[in-house]
């Protein structure tokens, strides 16, 4: 039984699956959802039994973005919301030492798109689409979307996507690099879990350090990154998992990584 009001949380085979659970509101974000999601992601990050995380949504869509039923917030309120409600959850995904897969059915819209792209890997149903609708209502992208998009698809395409507000179907997302995989809608959840379980079997320390380095790469020069890798690699090479990986390779067997 989930302890959260607006998300479900389940652990199976070392994979934590967190799903937005406001299907009647198309998983749109309100304060409770933002807080529940942040708490669940932090719980997954801190659980030593969890090696991979899946972020998804119940119902027809991943997320329709912010819940605007209560009306548009004031400038001061939205600033506080972005910093105190959205930012912690987005950073929890980016900074945890575990791979996060977002699994998108239906659509990921607005800040929902930010959460989908903040994951390390993205898998979409063939019927799904992404949409950044902010400019259509006189807003700029938020939830870190201005940071997430340009490195993936380049400045010109990112700017066009943001200001023209066109739907980006799954096949096009795959072409642009916004998605890693596209699966038939009926097979999306099974494919996601199989992928996450595969990641969970890999060497946790190697995965964690790879994520740390690649997440920091945009803020570092080439030379600084070589030095950063040089700081991290000794821990990997002296680990049990490295010895196990080499032994398994030489014996032509599957390695059993323990994260030590």
GROMACS .gro file of C-alpha atoms in nm:
model
  260
    1UNK     CA    1   0.000   0.000   0.000
    2UNK     CA    2   0.139   0.338  -0.098
    3UNK     CA    3   0.193   0.593   0.177
    4UNK     CA    4   0.143   0.876  -0.074
    5UNK     CA    5  -0.181   1.047  -0.174
    6UNK     CA    6  -0.098   1.123  -0.537
    7UNK     CA    7   0.172   0.876  -0.641
    8UNK     CA    8   0.213   0.501  -0.616
    9UNK     CA    9   0.545   0.348  -0.511
   10UNK     CA   10   0.644  -0.013  -0.566
   11UNK     CA   11   0.973  -0.203  -0.548
   12UNK     CA   12   1.023  -0.526  -0.742
   13UNK     CA   13   1.345  -0.696  -0.849
   14UNK     CA   14   1.556  -0.398  -0.736
   15UNK     CA   15   1.346  -0.156  -0.944
   16UNK     CA   16   1.143   0.122  -0.779
   17UNK     CA   17   0.844   0.223  -0.987
   18UNK     CA   18   0.696   0.564  -0.908
   19UNK     CA   19   0.375   0.659  -1.087
   20UNK     CA   20   0.184   0.984  -1.086
   21UNK     CA   21  -0.165   0.896  -0.965
   22UNK     CA   22  -0.411   1.169  -1.053
   23UNK     CA   23  -0.556   1.001  -1.363
   24UNK     CA   24  -0.884   1.191  -1.354
   25UNK     CA   25  -0.682   1.515  -1.372
   26UNK     CA   26  -0.447   1.371  -1.638
   27UNK     CA   27  -0.173   1.357  -1.374
   28UNK     CA   28  -0.149   1.735  -1.370
   29UNK     CA   29   0.074   1.875  -1.100
   30UNK     CA   30  -0.060   2.038  -0.788
   31UNK     CA   31   0.125   2.099  -0.463
   32UNK     CA   32   0.045   1.756  -0.321
   33UNK     CA   33   0.168   1.573  -0.630
   34UNK     CA   34   0.491   1.771  -0.638
   35UNK     CA   35   0.557   1.692  -0.274
   36UNK     CA   36   0.461   1.325  -0.296
   37UNK     CA   37   0.674   1.275  -0.605
   38UNK     CA   38   0.975   1.439  -0.444
   39UNK     CA   39   0.938   1.223  -0.132
   40UNK     CA   40   0.906   0.903  -0.337
   41UNK     CA   41   1.209   0.986  -0.552
   42UNK     CA   42   1.420   1.064  -0.246
   43UNK     CA   43   1.306   0.737  -0.086
   44UNK     CA   44   1.416   0.547  -0.398
   45UNK     CA   45   1.748   0.730  -0.404
   46UNK     CA   46   1.819   0.641  -0.042
   47UNK     CA   47   1.707   0.276  -0.055
   48UNK     CA   48   2.013   0.051  -0.089
   49UNK     CA   49   1.795  -0.226  -0.233
   50UNK     CA   50   1.692  -0.009  -0.530
   51UNK     CA   51   1.921  -0.009  -0.832
   52UNK     CA   52   1.699   0.152  -1.095
   53UNK     CA   53   1.394   0.380  -1.092
   54UNK     CA   54   1.098   0.404  -1.328
   55UNK     CA   55   0.887   0.720  -1.342
   56UNK     CA   56   0.547   0.684  -1.507
   57UNK     CA   57   0.184   0.780  -1.478
   58UNK     CA   58  -0.146   0.603  -1.423
   59UNK     CA   59  -0.421   0.648  -1.676
   60UNK     CA   60  -0.418   0.779  -2.032
   61UNK     CA   61  -0.121   1.017  -2.012
   62UNK     CA   62   0.211   1.065  -1.839
   63UNK     CA   63   0.126   1.422  -1.732
   64UNK     CA   64  -0.071   1.716  -1.869
   65UNK     CA   65   0.157   1.961  -1.685
   66UNK     CA   66   0.055   2.207  -1.417
   67UNK     CA   67  -0.300   2.196  -1.281
   68UNK     CA   68  -0.453   2.527  -1.383
   69UNK     CA   69  -0.807   2.458  -1.258
   70UNK     CA   70  -0.755   2.686  -0.960
   71UNK     CA   71  -0.653   2.969  -1.193
   72UNK     CA   72  -0.318   3.122  -1.281
   73UNK     CA   73  -0.094   3.195  -0.982
   74UNK     CA   74   0.064   3.533  -0.924
   75UNK     CA   75   0.421   3.598  -1.031
   76UNK     CA   76   0.548   3.567  -0.675
   77UNK     CA   77   0.353   3.245  -0.622
   78UNK     CA   78   0.475   3.078  -0.941
   79UNK     CA   79   0.836   3.171  -0.860
   80UNK     CA   80   0.802   3.006  -0.520
   81UNK     CA   81   0.628   2.705  -0.675
   82UNK     CA   82   0.906   2.645  -0.925
   83UNK     CA   83   1.176   2.671  -0.659
   84UNK     CA   84   1.008   2.489  -0.371
   85UNK     CA   85   0.772   2.238  -0.536
   86UNK     CA   86   0.916   2.137  -0.873
   87UNK     CA   87   1.291   2.188  -0.830
   88UNK     CA   88   1.344   1.935  -0.544
   89UNK     CA   89   1.186   1.650  -0.740
   90UNK     CA   90   1.365   1.733  -1.063
   91UNK     CA   91   1.698   1.752  -0.880
   92UNK     CA   92   1.626   1.425  -0.699
   93UNK     CA   93   1.605   1.255  -1.038
   94UNK     CA   94   1.915   1.421  -1.176
   95UNK     CA   95   2.132   1.379  -0.868
   96UNK     CA   96   2.049   1.029  -0.746
   97UNK     CA   97   2.321   0.769  -0.815
   98UNK     CA   98   2.072   0.542  -0.992
   99UNK     CA   99   1.942   0.538  -1.349
  100UNK     CA  100   1.594   0.680  -1.393
  101UNK     CA  101   1.372   0.578  -1.685
  102UNK     CA  102   1.066   0.784  -1.769
  103UNK     CA  103   0.796   0.583  -1.942
  104UNK     CA  104   0.551   0.797  -2.139
  105UNK     CA  105   0.208   0.697  -2.258
  106UNK     CA  106  -0.035   0.946  -2.409
  107UNK     CA  107   0.155   1.269  -2.365
  108UNK     CA  108   0.402   1.463  -2.155
  109UNK     CA  109   0.307   1.830  -2.160
  110UNK     CA  110   0.447   2.145  -1.999
  111UNK     CA  111   0.622   2.076  -1.671
  112UNK     CA  112   0.530   1.710  -1.728
  113UNK     CA  113   0.770   1.722  -2.021
  114UNK     CA  114   1.037   1.862  -1.790
  115UNK     CA  115   1.000   1.564  -1.558
  116UNK     CA  116   1.007   1.317  -1.848
  117UNK     CA  117   1.327   1.466  -1.991
  118UNK     CA  118   1.495   1.502  -1.651
  119UNK     CA  119   1.524   1.123  -1.645
  120UNK     CA  120   1.837   0.953  -1.771
  121UNK     CA  121   1.647   0.747  -2.026
  122UNK     CA  122   1.311   0.791  -2.199
  123UNK     CA  123   1.083   0.524  -2.343
  124UNK     CA  124   0.759   0.623  -2.519
  125UNK     CA  125   0.450   0.449  -2.652
  126UNK     CA  126   0.424   0.476  -3.029
  127UNK     CA  127   0.104   0.677  -2.983
  128UNK     CA  128   0.254   0.927  -2.737
  129UNK     CA  129   0.377   1.281  -2.795
  130UNK     CA  130   0.566   1.564  -2.627
  131UNK     CA  131   0.438   1.921  -2.614
  132UNK     CA  132   0.581   2.244  -2.476
  133UNK     CA  133   0.271   2.468  -2.480
  134UNK     CA  134   0.400   2.757  -2.268
  135UNK     CA  135   0.425   3.021  -2.542
  136UNK     CA  136   0.063   2.957  -2.644
  137UNK     CA  137  -0.049   3.107  -2.313
  138UNK     CA  138   0.217   3.376  -2.293
  139UNK     CA  139   0.468   3.188  -2.080
  140UNK     CA  140   0.826   3.070  -2.117
  141UNK     CA  141   0.934   2.706  -2.055
  142UNK     CA  142   1.002   2.619  -1.694
  143UNK     CA  143   1.093   2.324  -1.476
  144UNK     CA  144   1.442   2.335  -1.626
  145UNK     CA  145   1.315   2.275  -1.981
  146UNK     CA  146   1.531   2.559  -2.117
  147UNK     CA  147   1.835   2.369  -1.984
  148UNK     CA  148   1.720   2.021  -2.084
  149UNK     CA  149   1.627   2.073  -2.449
  150UNK     CA  150   1.921   2.252  -2.620
  151UNK     CA  151   2.191   1.991  -2.541
  152UNK     CA  152   1.968   1.717  -2.681
  153UNK     CA  153   1.836   1.871  -3.001
  154UNK     CA  154   2.043   2.188  -3.047
  155UNK     CA  155   1.955   2.550  -2.982
  156UNK     CA  156   1.763   2.618  -3.304
  157UNK     CA  157   1.536   2.315  -3.277
  158UNK     CA  158   1.485   2.372  -2.905
  159UNK     CA  159   1.388   2.734  -2.961
  160UNK     CA  160   1.151   2.638  -3.242
  161UNK     CA  161   0.988   2.368  -3.033
  162UNK     CA  162   0.941   2.611  -2.743
  163UNK     CA  163   0.795   2.905  -2.937
  164UNK     CA  164   0.590   2.720  -3.198
  165UNK     CA  165   0.439   2.475  -2.949
  166UNK     CA  166   0.395   2.190  -3.197
  167UNK     CA  167   0.325   1.834  -3.088
  168UNK     CA  168   0.629   1.610  -3.130
  169UNK     CA  169   0.509   1.253  -3.197
  170UNK     CA  170   0.702   0.958  -3.056
  171UNK     CA  171   0.866   0.862  -3.385
  172UNK     CA  172   1.000   1.215  -3.426
  173UNK     CA  173   1.114   1.221  -3.062
  174UNK     CA  174   1.317   0.910  -3.135
  175UNK     CA  175   1.473   1.074  -3.442
  176UNK     CA  176   1.565   1.388  -3.246
  177UNK     CA  177   1.708   1.199  -2.950
  178UNK     CA  178   1.433   1.307  -2.709
  179UNK     CA  179   1.346   0.940  -2.661
  180UNK     CA  180   1.573   0.636  -2.644
  181UNK     CA  181   1.309   0.384  -2.739
  182UNK     CA  182   0.956   0.370  -2.879
  183UNK     CA  183   0.738   0.066  -2.816
  184UNK     CA  184   0.383  -0.035  -2.912
  185UNK     CA  185   0.143   0.112  -2.658
  186UNK     CA  186   0.026  -0.230  -2.537
  187UNK     CA  187   0.386  -0.337  -2.469
  188UNK     CA  188   0.516  -0.016  -2.310
  189UNK     CA  189   0.495  -0.114  -1.943
  190UNK     CA  190   0.643  -0.461  -1.989
  191UNK     CA  191   0.925  -0.322  -2.203
  192UNK     CA  192   0.997  -0.053  -1.944
  193UNK     CA  193   1.019  -0.298  -1.656
  194UNK     CA  194   1.240  -0.535  -1.855
  195UNK     CA  195   1.475  -0.248  -1.941
  196UNK     CA  196   1.487  -0.127  -1.580
  197UNK     CA  197   1.561  -0.478  -1.452
  198UNK     CA  198   1.842  -0.508  -1.705
  199UNK     CA  199   1.994  -0.182  -1.577
  200UNK     CA  200   1.952  -0.300  -1.219
  201UNK     CA  201   2.180  -0.595  -1.293
  202UNK     CA  202   2.470  -0.373  -1.402
  203UNK     CA  203   2.751  -0.262  -1.172
  204UNK     CA  204   2.589   0.003  -0.946
  205UNK     CA  205   2.909   0.198  -0.879
  206UNK     CA  206   3.000   0.216  -1.248
  207UNK     CA  207   2.647   0.329  -1.336
  208UNK     CA  208   2.645   0.588  -1.058
  209UNK     CA  209   2.982   0.739  -1.151
  210UNK     CA  210   2.891   0.743  -1.522
  211UNK     CA  211   2.576   0.936  -1.437
  212UNK     CA  212   2.764   1.178  -1.212
  213UNK     CA  213   3.024   1.252  -1.478
  214UNK     CA  214   2.781   1.295  -1.767
  215UNK     CA  215   2.545   1.511  -1.560
  216UNK     CA  216   2.836   1.743  -1.475
  217UNK     CA  217   2.980   1.754  -1.826
  218UNK     CA  218   2.783   2.062  -1.934
  219UNK     CA  219   2.938   2.265  -1.653
  220UNK     CA  220   3.298   2.153  -1.709
  221UNK     CA  221   3.564   2.194  -1.972
  222UNK     CA  222   3.710   1.893  -2.153
  223UNK     CA  223   4.023   1.908  -1.941
  224UNK     CA  224   3.826   1.940  -1.619
  225UNK     CA  225   3.619   1.635  -1.713
  226UNK     CA  226   3.933   1.427  -1.773
  227UNK     CA  227   4.048   1.523  -1.423
  228UNK     CA  228   3.705   1.444  -1.276
  229UNK     CA  229   3.709   1.101  -1.438
  230UNK     CA  230   4.059   1.049  -1.301
  231UNK     CA  231   3.925   1.124  -0.950
  232UNK     CA  232   3.640   0.872  -0.979
  233UNK     CA  233   3.797   0.584  -1.170
  234UNK     CA  234   4.028   0.460  -0.888
  235UNK     CA  235   3.724   0.381  -0.673
  236UNK     CA  236   3.579   0.177  -0.957
  237UNK     CA  237   3.896  -0.014  -1.038
  238UNK     CA  238   3.951  -0.107  -0.672
  239UNK     CA  239   3.593  -0.228  -0.626
  240UNK     CA  240   3.471  -0.585  -0.589
  241UNK     CA  241   3.247  -0.532  -0.890
  242UNK     CA  242   3.544  -0.454  -1.113
  243UNK     CA  243   3.718  -0.771  -1.005
  244UNK     CA  244   3.396  -0.965  -1.055
  245UNK     CA  245   3.340  -0.812  -1.398
  246UNK     CA  246   3.688  -0.906  -1.517
  247UNK     CA  247   3.660  -1.258  -1.372
  248UNK     CA  248   3.322  -1.306  -1.540
  249UNK     CA  249   3.459  -1.180  -1.871
  250UNK     CA  250   3.753  -1.423  -1.858
  251UNK     CA  251   3.528  -1.711  -1.754
  252UNK     CA  252   3.268  -1.621  -2.018
  253UNK     CA  253   2.988  -1.604  -1.763
  254UNK     CA  254   2.738  -1.345  -1.647
  255UNK     CA  255   2.875  -1.120  -1.371
  256UNK     CA  256   2.706  -1.088  -1.034
  257UNK     CA  257   2.749  -0.726  -0.931
  258UNK     CA  258   2.686  -0.634  -0.567
  259UNK     CA  259   2.757  -0.262  -0.564
  260UNK     CA  260   3.071  -0.299  -0.355
   0.00000   0.00000   0.00000
